CSV table of C-alpha atoms in Angstrom, one decimal:
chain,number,residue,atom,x,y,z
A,1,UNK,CA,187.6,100.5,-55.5
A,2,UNK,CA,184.8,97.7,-55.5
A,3,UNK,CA,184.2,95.2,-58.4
A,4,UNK,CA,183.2,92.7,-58.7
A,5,UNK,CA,183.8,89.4,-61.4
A,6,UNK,CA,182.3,86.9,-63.2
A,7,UNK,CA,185.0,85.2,-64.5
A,8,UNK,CA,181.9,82.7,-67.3
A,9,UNK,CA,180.3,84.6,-69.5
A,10,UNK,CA,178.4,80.8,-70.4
A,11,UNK,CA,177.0,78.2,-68.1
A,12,UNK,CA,175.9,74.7,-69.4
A,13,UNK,CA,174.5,72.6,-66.9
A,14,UNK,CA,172.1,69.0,-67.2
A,15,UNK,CA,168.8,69.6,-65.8
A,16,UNK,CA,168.8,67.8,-62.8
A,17,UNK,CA,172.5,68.1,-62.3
A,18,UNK,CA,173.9,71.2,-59.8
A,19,UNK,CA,174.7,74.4,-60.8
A,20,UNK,CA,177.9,76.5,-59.6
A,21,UNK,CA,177.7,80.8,-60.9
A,22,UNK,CA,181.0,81.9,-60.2
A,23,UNK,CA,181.7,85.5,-58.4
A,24,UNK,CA,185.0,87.0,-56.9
A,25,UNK,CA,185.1,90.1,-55.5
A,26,UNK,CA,187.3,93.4,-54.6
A,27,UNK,CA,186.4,95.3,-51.6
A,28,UNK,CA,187.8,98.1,-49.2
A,29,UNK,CA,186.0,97.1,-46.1
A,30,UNK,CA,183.3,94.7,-45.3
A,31,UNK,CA,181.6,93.3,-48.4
A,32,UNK,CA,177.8,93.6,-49.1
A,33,UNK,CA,177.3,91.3,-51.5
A,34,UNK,CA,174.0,90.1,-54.0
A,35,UNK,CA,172.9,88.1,-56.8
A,36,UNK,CA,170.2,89.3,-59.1
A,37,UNK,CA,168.7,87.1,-62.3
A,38,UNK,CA,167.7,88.5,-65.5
A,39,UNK,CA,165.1,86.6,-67.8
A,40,UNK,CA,164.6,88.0,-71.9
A,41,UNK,CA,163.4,91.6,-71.6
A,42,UNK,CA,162.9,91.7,-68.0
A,43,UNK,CA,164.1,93.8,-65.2
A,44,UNK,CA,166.7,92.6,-62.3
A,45,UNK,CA,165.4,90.4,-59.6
A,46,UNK,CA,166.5,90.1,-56.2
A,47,UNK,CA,167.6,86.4,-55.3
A,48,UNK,CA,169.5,86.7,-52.3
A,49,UNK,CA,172.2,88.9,-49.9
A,50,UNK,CA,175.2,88.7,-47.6
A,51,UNK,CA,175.6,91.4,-45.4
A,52,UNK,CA,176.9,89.4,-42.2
A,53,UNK,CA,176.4,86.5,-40.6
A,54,UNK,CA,176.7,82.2,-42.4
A,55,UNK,CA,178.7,81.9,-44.8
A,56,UNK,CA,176.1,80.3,-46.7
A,57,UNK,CA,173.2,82.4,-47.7
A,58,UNK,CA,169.8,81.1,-48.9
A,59,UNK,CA,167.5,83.0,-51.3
A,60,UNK,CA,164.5,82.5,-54.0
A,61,UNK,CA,163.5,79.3,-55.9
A,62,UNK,CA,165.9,77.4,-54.5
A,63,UNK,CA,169.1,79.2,-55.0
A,64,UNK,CA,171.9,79.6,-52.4
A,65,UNK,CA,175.6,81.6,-52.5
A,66,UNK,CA,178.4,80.8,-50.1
A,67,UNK,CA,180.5,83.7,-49.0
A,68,UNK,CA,184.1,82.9,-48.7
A,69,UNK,CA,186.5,85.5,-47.3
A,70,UNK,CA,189.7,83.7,-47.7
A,71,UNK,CA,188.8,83.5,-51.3
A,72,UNK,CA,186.9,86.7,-51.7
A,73,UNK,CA,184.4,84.5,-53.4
A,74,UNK,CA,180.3,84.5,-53.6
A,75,UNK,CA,179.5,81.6,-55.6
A,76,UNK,CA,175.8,80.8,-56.6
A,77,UNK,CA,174.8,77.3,-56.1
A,78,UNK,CA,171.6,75.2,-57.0
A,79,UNK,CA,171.8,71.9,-55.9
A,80,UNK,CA,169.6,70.5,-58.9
A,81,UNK,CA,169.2,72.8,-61.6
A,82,UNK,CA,165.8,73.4,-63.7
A,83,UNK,CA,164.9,74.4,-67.4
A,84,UNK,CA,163.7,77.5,-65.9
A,85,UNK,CA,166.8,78.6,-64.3
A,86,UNK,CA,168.0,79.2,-67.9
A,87,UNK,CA,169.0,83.0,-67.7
A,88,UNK,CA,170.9,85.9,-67.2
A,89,UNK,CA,173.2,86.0,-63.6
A,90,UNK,CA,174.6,88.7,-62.0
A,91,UNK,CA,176.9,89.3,-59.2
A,92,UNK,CA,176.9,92.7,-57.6
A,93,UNK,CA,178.9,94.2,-54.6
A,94,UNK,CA,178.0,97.4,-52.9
A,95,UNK,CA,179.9,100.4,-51.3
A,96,UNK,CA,179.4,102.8,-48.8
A,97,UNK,CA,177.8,105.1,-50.6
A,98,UNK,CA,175.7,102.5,-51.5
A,99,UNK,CA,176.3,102.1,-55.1
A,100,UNK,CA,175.8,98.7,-56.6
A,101,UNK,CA,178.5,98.0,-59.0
A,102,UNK,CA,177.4,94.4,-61.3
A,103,UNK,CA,179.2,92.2,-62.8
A,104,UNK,CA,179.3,91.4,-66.7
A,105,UNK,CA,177.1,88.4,-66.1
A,106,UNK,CA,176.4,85.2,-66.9
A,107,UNK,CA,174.3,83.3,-68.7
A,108,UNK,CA,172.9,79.9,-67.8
A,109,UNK,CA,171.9,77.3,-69.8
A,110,UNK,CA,170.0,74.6,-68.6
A,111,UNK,CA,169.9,71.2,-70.9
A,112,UNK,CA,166.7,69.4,-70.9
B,1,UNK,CA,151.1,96.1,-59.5
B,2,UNK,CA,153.6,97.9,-56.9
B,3,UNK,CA,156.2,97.2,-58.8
B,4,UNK,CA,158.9,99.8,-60.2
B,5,UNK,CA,157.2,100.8,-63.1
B,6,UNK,CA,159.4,102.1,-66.3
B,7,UNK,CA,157.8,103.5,-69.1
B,8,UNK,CA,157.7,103.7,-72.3
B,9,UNK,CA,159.3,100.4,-72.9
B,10,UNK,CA,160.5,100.9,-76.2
B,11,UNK,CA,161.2,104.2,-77.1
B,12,UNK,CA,162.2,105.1,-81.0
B,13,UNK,CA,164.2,108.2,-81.4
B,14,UNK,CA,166.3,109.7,-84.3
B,15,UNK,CA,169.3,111.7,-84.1
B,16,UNK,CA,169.0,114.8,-82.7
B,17,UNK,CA,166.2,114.3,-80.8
B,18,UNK,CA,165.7,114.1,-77.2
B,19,UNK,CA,164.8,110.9,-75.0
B,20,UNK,CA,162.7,111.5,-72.0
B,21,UNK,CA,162.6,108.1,-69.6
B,22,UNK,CA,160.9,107.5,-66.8
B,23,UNK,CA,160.7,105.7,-63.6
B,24,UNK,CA,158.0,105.4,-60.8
B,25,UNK,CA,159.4,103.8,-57.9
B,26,UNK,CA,157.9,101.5,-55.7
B,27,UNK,CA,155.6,102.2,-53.0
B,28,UNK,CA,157.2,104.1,-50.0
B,29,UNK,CA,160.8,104.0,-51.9
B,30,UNK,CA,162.6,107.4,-52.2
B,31,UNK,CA,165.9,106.1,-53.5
B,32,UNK,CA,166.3,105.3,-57.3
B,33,UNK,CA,168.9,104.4,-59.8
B,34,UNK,CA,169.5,103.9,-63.5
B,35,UNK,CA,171.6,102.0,-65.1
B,36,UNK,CA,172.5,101.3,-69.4
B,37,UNK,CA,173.0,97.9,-70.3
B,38,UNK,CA,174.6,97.2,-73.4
B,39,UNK,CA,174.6,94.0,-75.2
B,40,UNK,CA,178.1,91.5,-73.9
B,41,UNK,CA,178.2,94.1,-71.0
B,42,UNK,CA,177.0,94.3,-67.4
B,43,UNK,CA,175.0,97.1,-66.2
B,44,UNK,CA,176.3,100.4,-65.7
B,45,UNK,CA,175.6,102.8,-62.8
B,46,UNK,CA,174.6,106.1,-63.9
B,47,UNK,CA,173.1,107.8,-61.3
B,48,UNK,CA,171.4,108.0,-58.0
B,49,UNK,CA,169.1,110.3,-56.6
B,50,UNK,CA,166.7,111.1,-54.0
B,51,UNK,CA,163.9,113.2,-53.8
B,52,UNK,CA,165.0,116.5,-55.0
B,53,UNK,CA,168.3,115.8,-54.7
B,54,UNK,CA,171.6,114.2,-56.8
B,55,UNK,CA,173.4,111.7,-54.1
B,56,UNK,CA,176.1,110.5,-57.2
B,57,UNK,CA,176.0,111.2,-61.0
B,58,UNK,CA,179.4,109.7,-61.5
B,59,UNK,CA,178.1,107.4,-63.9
B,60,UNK,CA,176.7,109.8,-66.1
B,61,UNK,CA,178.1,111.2,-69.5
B,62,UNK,CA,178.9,114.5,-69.0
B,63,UNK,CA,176.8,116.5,-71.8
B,64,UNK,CA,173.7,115.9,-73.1
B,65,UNK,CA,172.1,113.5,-70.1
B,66,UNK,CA,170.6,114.6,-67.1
B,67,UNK,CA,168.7,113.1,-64.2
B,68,UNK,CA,165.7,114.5,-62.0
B,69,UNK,CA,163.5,112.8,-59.3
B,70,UNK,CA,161.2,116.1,-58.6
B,71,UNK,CA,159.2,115.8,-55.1
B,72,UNK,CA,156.1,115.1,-57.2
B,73,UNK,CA,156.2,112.7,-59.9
B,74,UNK,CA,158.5,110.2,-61.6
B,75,UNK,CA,161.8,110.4,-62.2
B,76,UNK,CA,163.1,111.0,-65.2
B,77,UNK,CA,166.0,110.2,-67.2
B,78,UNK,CA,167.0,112.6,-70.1
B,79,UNK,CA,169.2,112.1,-72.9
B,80,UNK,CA,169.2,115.9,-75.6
B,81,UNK,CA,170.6,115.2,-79.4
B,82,UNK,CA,170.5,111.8,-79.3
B,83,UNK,CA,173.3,109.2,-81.3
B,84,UNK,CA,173.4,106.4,-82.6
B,85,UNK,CA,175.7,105.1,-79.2
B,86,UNK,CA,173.4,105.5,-76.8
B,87,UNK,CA,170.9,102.6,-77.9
B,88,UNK,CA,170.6,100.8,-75.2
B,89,UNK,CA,168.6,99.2,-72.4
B,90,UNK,CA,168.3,101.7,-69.1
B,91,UNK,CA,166.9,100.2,-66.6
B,92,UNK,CA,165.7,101.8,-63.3
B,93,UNK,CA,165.6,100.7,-59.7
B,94,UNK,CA,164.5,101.7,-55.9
B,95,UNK,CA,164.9,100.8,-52.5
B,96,UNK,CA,163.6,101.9,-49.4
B,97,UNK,CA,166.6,103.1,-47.2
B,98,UNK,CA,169.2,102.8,-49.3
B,99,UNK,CA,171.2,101.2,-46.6
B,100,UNK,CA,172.6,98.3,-48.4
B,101,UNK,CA,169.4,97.2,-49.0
B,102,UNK,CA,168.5,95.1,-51.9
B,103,UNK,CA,167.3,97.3,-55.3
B,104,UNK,CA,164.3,96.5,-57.0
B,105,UNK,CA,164.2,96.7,-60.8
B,106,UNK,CA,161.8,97.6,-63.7
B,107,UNK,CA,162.0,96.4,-66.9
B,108,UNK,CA,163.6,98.9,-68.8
B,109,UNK,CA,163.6,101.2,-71.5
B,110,UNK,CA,164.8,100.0,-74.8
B,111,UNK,CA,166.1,102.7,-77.0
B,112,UNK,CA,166.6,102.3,-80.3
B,113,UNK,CA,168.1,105.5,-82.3
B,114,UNK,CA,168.2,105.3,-86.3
């Protein structure tokens, strides 16, 4: 079965300093993996993917997730971290039957 | 905006009563999903459809909720004789092929039942 975890529900993080969301994964298969950020009563949004290819993936404003196999690891990474990042993180793997299954999140906190 | 578009977004209901939630999907997407999210929790998959059809419900409570995406028309999510439990957030999302492709999210339903 695929899962994936989160293992910090809480971030803290200096603005300015980087930022590391953890992710470990479970797959049968090759993994398809995502992050996705929540802000207060919003929707999902897309930051980035691996599907194949470098390990490290870039995505939106900034963000970028290394895929390591030997780990089974998809950690997102920020190499200086902004007020605005402050939100909701999620890690999501996907199956063949293309079902997403998310993580329990986390939540960053960035300190002015 | 050509967004996924959710509505109502906050949606009061008392027990008993039914919950009708919808989802337009975005432009030229024919695959959508909904998901619950609790408070503390991560989303949970419901269900997945596609036009006309049911591709995976196994996320969904067996009585009382049902899911249609009608060839015409928004899909709806559908909860009969509400409880207190199932305030929540549900959240809908699309994508184009469905081929591992990235899902694209409105922003949700709340649903409060007193």
């Amino acid at each position: 079965a695929q899962s994936v975890a989160q293992p910090e529900d809480q971030v803290n993080v200096a603005e300015g300093n980087p930022l590391t969301v953890k992710c470990t994964y479970s797959v049968s298969g090759n993994p398809y993996l995502f992050w996705y950020v929540q802000y207060p009563n919003r929707g999902l949004q897309f930051l980035l993917k691996y599907i194949t290819g470098d390990n490290l993936v870039k995505g939106s404003y900034g963000f970028e997730a290394e895929f390591n196999k030997s780990q089974t690891s998809f950690h997102l990474k920020k190499p200086s971290a902004l007020v605005s990042d402050s939100a909701l993180y999620f890690c999501a793997v996907v199956d063949t039957g293309n079902q997403f299954y998310f993580g329990t999140g986390t939540s960053l906190t960035v300190i002015p | 905006n050509a967004g996924v578009m959710q509505n109502p977004r906050h949606l009061v209901r008392r027990r008993g009563q039914e919950a009708r939630l919808r989802c337009s999907p975005m432009k030229g997407h024919s695959h959508v999903y909904w998901y619950r999210q609790l408070p503390e929790e991560g989303l949970k998959f419901m269900v997945y459809l596609q036009k006309e059809n049911i591709i995976d419900e196994s996320g969904m409570p067996k009585e009382r909720f049902s899911a249609e995406f009608p060839k015409e028309g928004p899909s709806i999510l559908r909860i009969q004789q509400v409880v207190r439990g199932d305030s929540a957030a549900y959240f809908c999302a699309s994508s184009s092929t469905g081929n591992n492709q990235p899902q694209h999210f409105g922003d949700g339903t709340r649903l409060s039942i007193l």
